[in-house]
Amino acid sequence: MIQVISVIAYLVGAPLLGGFLDGCDRTVSARMQGRQGPPLLQPFYDLSKLFHKQILAVNSLQLLLNLCYLVLLAIAGAMLFAGADILMCLFILSTADMFLIVAAASDSSPYSSIGANREMIQVMACEPLTLLMAVGFYLTTGSFQVKDIIAQPVSAVVMMPGLLFGFFVIMAVKLRKSPFDCATSHHAHQEIVKGLTTEMSGPTFAIMNIAEYYEIILMLGIVAIFFINATWWSWIVALVLCAVAFFLETLWDNISARLKWMTLFKGCWIVTLLAGGINILVLMLIR
Amino acid sequence: MGILPILIVWPMILAIILPFLKARRARGILAYIGAGSLMVLAVVFLLGWLFNGGQTQALYVETEAIDHLMTVGELFLMVLIVVLSIRHRKYPVILLSVGQTLLLLWTEFTMPVEGGAHMLVDGLSMLMCAIVAIIGGFICIYAVGYMKTYHEHHKEYKDRSGFFFSMLFLFLGAMMGLVFSQNLVWLYFFWEITSVVSFLLIGYTRTEEAVHNSFRALWMNLLGGFGFAIAIPLVSSTLHSLQLADVVASGSVLPIALLAFAGLTKSAQLPFSSWLLGAMVAPTPSSALLHSATMVKAGVYLLIRLSPGMHDTMAGILVSLIGGFTFIAASMMAIAQTDAKKVLAFSTVSNLGLIVACAGIGVEETIWAAVLLMIFHAISKSMLFQAVGAVENSIGSRNIERMHGLILRLPKLTYIMGIGIAGMYLAPFGMLISKWVALRSFVDADNVLLVLFLAFGSATTMLYWTKWLTKIISQHKPKEIEKDVTLRDQYLSMGVHAVLMLLLCFLFPIVARYAVDPIINEIFGNVEEVLSMNELTTMAIMLVSVLLIPAIMFLVTRSAKRSYVPIYMSGANMGDNTYFVNSYGEPEHLYLTNWYLRFQFGMRKLMRPCEMIAMAAIVIFICVIIGGAVA
């Protein structure tokens, strides 16, 4: 019963909360840069505007692929919030990413093709750590099931600080935060126009945005399961720390410049190997 | 059990008849009949075996006449290799071949061993038999159409199709013998036949490159065969038995390590991967049949047989490390390849690496994953090879860059290729589920290196497949119309493969429960289920949803009204999405390519160091194992 409520809450709430967080992100960023910034609900105004636009498409495939991206992301998140297998959830997440990449590459456009290629590199950069993180949860709690992971007497983060740090880096890549926003950026100042999303417009683009909101909540959900344990107050701690994590990502976004894809790739793999690999090794040794 | 010898002998008889048929049509018909009858025989054999309760059966205790026949066969193979080596001046190969044959003869005539069954029918061998007969059969059918078009395109090569088909059928017979053999000498005999057939097929075109590559494949496989040949006297002198099962049960490390070494060379693990890459010069059906779907599986088949004896031994650690390392190294090198067949070859090496790693760990979970990986890999790889072959015949190139926008040029072949690629790595398909189980069991085995290899390796795997997928799905209007020259028998084969692939995905829980679980039971005795039915059902639901979502979305978006606009090109698009106006006001051609990261992941950069590392590991481990055995 709780599972069903949690899943429905995610499916309905994630776009709303994600949009709201995006609004916060924009406002906070603006204040950091000494600007007034848009209203808090600007993302929703944007969405409604996008949905009212005429569909201009470069091919018949892109809308379909973007919708698949959206639905698969929703499924991946729903699996996490249903307390299902975290590894399966991550696999679905990367499958969803494939659809976005194919959607971007399907139009043979120079900018979105470069964006798609960079996105592939990003997926390759992120994938090892996400798998290692799932392994870390398994070593710490003896299960891949999220519902078991959050029912432990002690929070998982105690045993896997390295993996949390690694995940924080990966999250910046997944949320397209600077310095890791080379595939496409939230800000219109990229050398490859809008990269991945160059050829997406109107409702197609809106769908992509909603999917990204689902992704924000999914990522924060993963941060939360690092902290949640059997006690009730751990949920509040997790919620607060998710907010802190999101703020840190925004801060990082504003104080760093975009990296080249090669640096991004090497950086992520080195972090994965050092923070993640050593953490896993220690977990195996003390088991 | 009267069908078993027919399964082995019938393809061999066809192999003798086929080269004498000069008319292409008659040869084609005979190949159809041969492949069809082989499939029917195998299915009847399988059903009969299941109907009788699916028990393990040991067969053929007294086989003196056949043993002598095999000795003659071995001598014939030796003479053949010697003659060809002298003709092509590859003298070191002679030493390997003569050495191992003499070693074997000496063993047979001087070391008495207890009798015992020479063949064994059980779940694993039945599964291999089904794979060989069905996939192999369809590849032979595909080859009829393929070779016809191939020689129309390549006038420069002499048409030796008769020989080609003869070799394919000889190989099928040998493979059938190999999977059922329980006696090491028999196993060795069939093992050698597959090596020699592979050698002859790689040299099919008789170009300098082909001959060179074929000899490389030969010496590497013979080296593995040498390991096999040393293991046989060792086993017969210490155990006084030549049964594979006795070797595994005895757990004596040295013979197991030597046999595993043979398995590693056959399944093209590092440092012996280069022969499989070189083998891609052969016509595509032989690449599909020998170098991805079945022959290289003989290596992993032997390793799976040996796996209970490798659990927690030096040999097991060596095998799993080599496998894991090959998995990641080959998947990295695949990124830098533009030749579709090279990508498939690297991917084959890489996936075999994963199976080998699973076999080396040697516990129930890993073997479960290994068997499933083997099934899925055989089908989707064979399908991909066939699709690439058909595309090559149609567009005259197998460069992935030339496949840009293939979906609008050769839609049917693109769908088949797409299903194959998706089957190799996307979320709910079998490969990924097996990977999931493999990851869990590597963690349970406390092997941090393998976990890292798998985590990083699956990331690189994802990159090279996605790149390819985006290339073929790109919507780019073709400049000239290309004719799909794929013949009907080729489509039949590829279609059946695609349907099989999808069926296997949908029926995954059933396959796992009724095909794979019994095999694990036979190898390890009574074991609990690797995945509960609950987990299997979750996966099945996931799978259906992932397959259905694109279909539903297609229906949803079909009616959406869209106005189509040209793409953004910075300079003004000249209207056809191919040319734009540059800053001089002149038309500029747009050319898109994928990223191949040659300087980071190129074969030239990575191959040598990887081979060195793997070679060092093998030498060190074998020394330690020999030291342990002597001390």
mmCIF file of C-alpha atoms in Angstrom, chain A residues 54-61 63-64 67-68 71-72 75 79 85 87-88 91-92 94-95 98-99 101-102 105-111 113-114 117-118 120-121 123-124 127-128 131-132 135 138-139 144 193 198-199 261-262 265 269 272-273 277 280-281 284 287, chain B residues 332 335 404 425-427 432-433 436 439-440 442-444 446-448 451-452 454-456 458-460 462-463 466-467 469-470 473-476 539 542 545-546 549-550 553-554 556-557 560-570 590 592-595 597 600-601:
data_model
loop_
_atom_site.group_PDB
_atom_site.id
_atom_site.type_symbol
_atom_site.label_atom_id
_atom_site.label_comp_id
_atom_site.label_asym_id
_atom_site.label_seq_id
_atom_site.Cartn_x
_atom_site.Cartn_y
_atom_site.Cartn_z
ATOM 1 C CA GLN A 54 2.985 24.555 -32.874
ATOM 2 C CA ILE A 55 4.977 21.349 -33.322
ATOM 3 C CA LEU A 56 7.913 22.083 -35.573
ATOM 4 C CA ALA A 57 9.847 18.906 -36.179
ATOM 5 C CA VAL A 58 12.908 17.948 -38.168
ATOM 6 C CA ASN A 59 11.776 14.344 -38.413
ATOM 7 C CA SER A 60 8.936 12.080 -37.379
ATOM 8 C CA LEU A 61 11.028 10.156 -34.885
ATOM 9 C CA LEU A 63 8.835 13.222 -30.555
ATOM 10 C CA LEU A 64 8.415 9.478 -30.183
ATOM 11 C CA LEU A 67 8.350 10.434 -25.057
ATOM 12 C CA CYS A 68 10.119 7.107 -24.533
ATOM 13 C CA VAL A 71 8.288 7.328 -19.728
ATOM 14 C CA LEU A 72 11.399 5.265 -19.041
ATOM 15 C CA ILE A 75 9.589 4.019 -14.655
ATOM 16 C CA MET A 79 11.126 1.569 -9.268
ATOM 17 C CA ASP A 85 15.952 -3.314 -7.086
ATOM 18 C CA LEU A 87 20.511 -1.981 -9.945
ATOM 19 C CA MET A 88 17.503 -2.556 -12.214
ATOM 20 C CA PHE A 91 19.825 -0.016 -15.816
ATOM 21 C CA ILE A 92 16.479 1.457 -16.859
ATOM 22 C CA SER A 94 20.718 4.307 -18.676
ATOM 23 C CA THR A 95 18.308 2.799 -21.207
ATOM 24 C CA MET A 98 19.925 5.889 -24.792
ATOM 25 C CA PHE A 99 16.574 7.101 -26.084
ATOM 26 C CA ILE A 101 20.858 10.182 -27.314
ATOM 27 C CA VAL A 102 19.170 8.492 -30.248
ATOM 28 C CA ALA A 105 21.285 11.974 -33.163
ATOM 29 C CA SER A 106 18.251 11.031 -35.260
ATOM 30 C CA ASP A 107 18.114 14.407 -36.983
ATOM 31 C CA SER A 108 21.575 14.415 -38.605
ATOM 32 C CA SER A 109 22.061 17.939 -37.359
ATOM 33 C CA PRO A 110 25.634 19.010 -36.647
ATOM 34 C CA TYR A 111 25.079 20.596 -33.260
ATOM 35 C CA SER A 113 25.022 15.235 -33.140
ATOM 36 C CA ILE A 114 27.969 16.675 -31.272
ATOM 37 C CA ASN A 117 28.269 12.215 -28.873
ATOM 38 C CA ARG A 118 29.186 14.179 -25.792
ATOM 39 C CA MET A 120 27.419 9.268 -24.799
ATOM 40 C CA ILE A 121 30.766 10.131 -23.264
ATOM 41 C CA VAL A 123 26.956 8.231 -19.867
ATOM 42 C CA MET A 124 30.183 6.272 -20.174
ATOM 43 C CA GLU A 127 28.013 4.416 -15.564
ATOM 44 C CA PRO A 128 30.845 2.778 -13.532
ATOM 45 C CA LEU A 131 27.098 0.380 -10.718
ATOM 46 C CA LEU A 132 29.700 0.541 -7.952
ATOM 47 C CA VAL A 135 27.401 -2.808 -5.264
ATOM 48 C CA TYR A 138 24.647 -4.512 -1.527
ATOM 49 C CA LEU A 139 27.844 -4.948 0.486
ATOM 50 C CA PHE A 144 19.931 -4.552 -3.803
ATOM 51 C CA VAL A 193 24.370 26.182 -29.478
ATOM 52 C CA THR A 198 19.238 22.113 -30.573
ATOM 53 C CA GLU A 199 16.591 20.572 -32.802
ATOM 54 C CA TRP A 261 34.689 16.298 -22.550
ATOM 55 C CA MET A 262 38.004 14.498 -22.176
ATOM 56 C CA PHE A 265 35.582 11.712 -18.735
ATOM 57 C CA TRP A 269 36.701 7.747 -14.031
ATOM 58 C CA THR A 272 35.145 6.520 -9.564
ATOM 59 C CA LEU A 273 38.295 4.489 -9.287
ATOM 60 C CA GLY A 277 36.913 1.516 -5.975
ATOM 61 C CA ILE A 280 34.281 -1.076 -2.376
ATOM 62 C CA LEU A 281 37.641 -2.675 -1.576
ATOM 63 C CA MET A 284 34.880 -6.262 0.900
ATOM 64 C CA ARG A 287 32.930 -8.027 5.444
ATOM 65 C CA MET B 332 37.617 -0.378 -25.009
ATOM 66 C CA ILE B 335 35.228 1.944 -29.434
ATOM 67 C CA HIS B 404 24.581 6.707 -41.878
ATOM 68 C CA TYR B 425 23.193 -4.276 -24.236
ATOM 69 C CA LEU B 426 19.867 -2.560 -23.606
ATOM 70 C CA ALA B 427 18.092 -2.782 -20.285
ATOM 71 C CA LEU B 432 21.871 -7.335 -19.229
ATOM 72 C CA ILE B 433 20.063 -9.634 -16.846
ATOM 73 C CA TRP B 436 23.246 -8.293 -13.326
ATOM 74 C CA LEU B 439 27.860 -8.602 -10.952
ATOM 75 C CA ARG B 440 26.110 -9.965 -7.885
ATOM 76 C CA PHE B 442 31.418 -11.333 -8.407
ATOM 77 C CA VAL B 443 30.570 -9.331 -5.307
ATOM 78 C CA ASP B 444 29.671 -12.502 -3.422
ATOM 79 C CA ASP B 446 34.686 -10.891 -2.924
ATOM 80 C CA ASN B 447 36.579 -10.235 -6.118
ATOM 81 C CA VAL B 448 37.018 -6.491 -6.282
ATOM 82 C CA VAL B 451 33.630 -5.945 -10.033
ATOM 83 C CA LEU B 452 35.680 -3.032 -11.322
ATOM 84 C CA LEU B 454 32.540 -5.290 -15.052
ATOM 85 C CA ALA B 455 31.544 -1.786 -13.966
ATOM 86 C CA PHE B 456 33.961 -0.016 -16.299
ATOM 87 C CA SER B 458 29.820 -2.194 -19.266
ATOM 88 C CA ALA B 459 30.255 1.560 -19.623
ATOM 89 C CA THR B 460 32.570 1.172 -22.608
ATOM 90 C CA MET B 462 27.445 0.935 -23.931
ATOM 91 C CA LEU B 463 29.419 3.544 -25.857
ATOM 92 C CA THR B 466 25.055 3.348 -28.860
ATOM 93 C CA LYS B 467 27.326 4.991 -31.409
ATOM 94 C CA LEU B 469 22.720 2.556 -33.143
ATOM 95 C CA THR B 470 22.606 6.335 -33.561
ATOM 96 C CA ILE B 473 18.785 5.352 -36.998
ATOM 97 C CA SER B 474 19.756 8.829 -38.220
ATOM 98 C CA GLN B 475 17.066 10.281 -40.452
ATOM 99 C CA HIS B 476 19.008 11.388 -43.448
ATOM 100 C CA MET B 539 12.048 -8.578 -15.085
ATOM 101 C CA MET B 542 9.893 -4.613 -17.105
ATOM 102 C CA SER B 545 6.981 -2.413 -20.665
ATOM 103 C CA VAL B 546 10.246 -1.364 -22.282
ATOM 104 C CA ILE B 549 6.485 1.808 -24.591
ATOM 105 C CA PRO B 550 8.024 2.713 -27.948
ATOM 106 C CA MET B 553 4.361 6.071 -28.104
ATOM 107 C CA PHE B 554 4.433 5.427 -31.814
ATOM 108 C CA VAL B 556 0.296 8.224 -29.629
ATOM 109 C CA THR B 557 2.563 10.423 -31.700
ATOM 110 C CA ALA B 560 0.294 14.495 -33.823
ATOM 111 C CA LYS B 561 0.250 17.240 -36.424
ATOM 112 C CA ARG B 562 3.731 18.372 -37.242
ATOM 113 C CA SER B 563 5.194 20.800 -39.694
ATOM 114 C CA TYR B 564 8.608 19.728 -40.816
ATOM 115 C CA VAL B 565 11.425 22.228 -40.893
ATOM 116 C CA PRO B 566 15.051 21.964 -42.010
ATOM 117 C CA ILE B 567 17.758 21.500 -39.392
ATOM 118 C CA TYR B 568 19.793 24.334 -37.922
ATOM 119 C CA MET B 569 23.241 24.576 -39.471
ATOM 120 C CA SER B 570 24.601 27.931 -38.334
ATOM 121 C CA LEU B 590 28.063 18.838 -44.197
ATOM 122 C CA LEU B 592 28.884 13.978 -39.804
ATOM 123 C CA THR B 593 30.952 11.248 -38.226
ATOM 124 C CA ASN B 594 30.857 9.410 -34.964
ATOM 125 C CA TRP B 595 33.583 9.711 -32.390
ATOM 126 C CA LEU B 597 38.580 8.181 -29.797
ATOM 127 C CA GLN B 600 42.640 7.079 -26.418
ATOM 128 C CA PHE B 601 41.258 3.630 -27.198
#
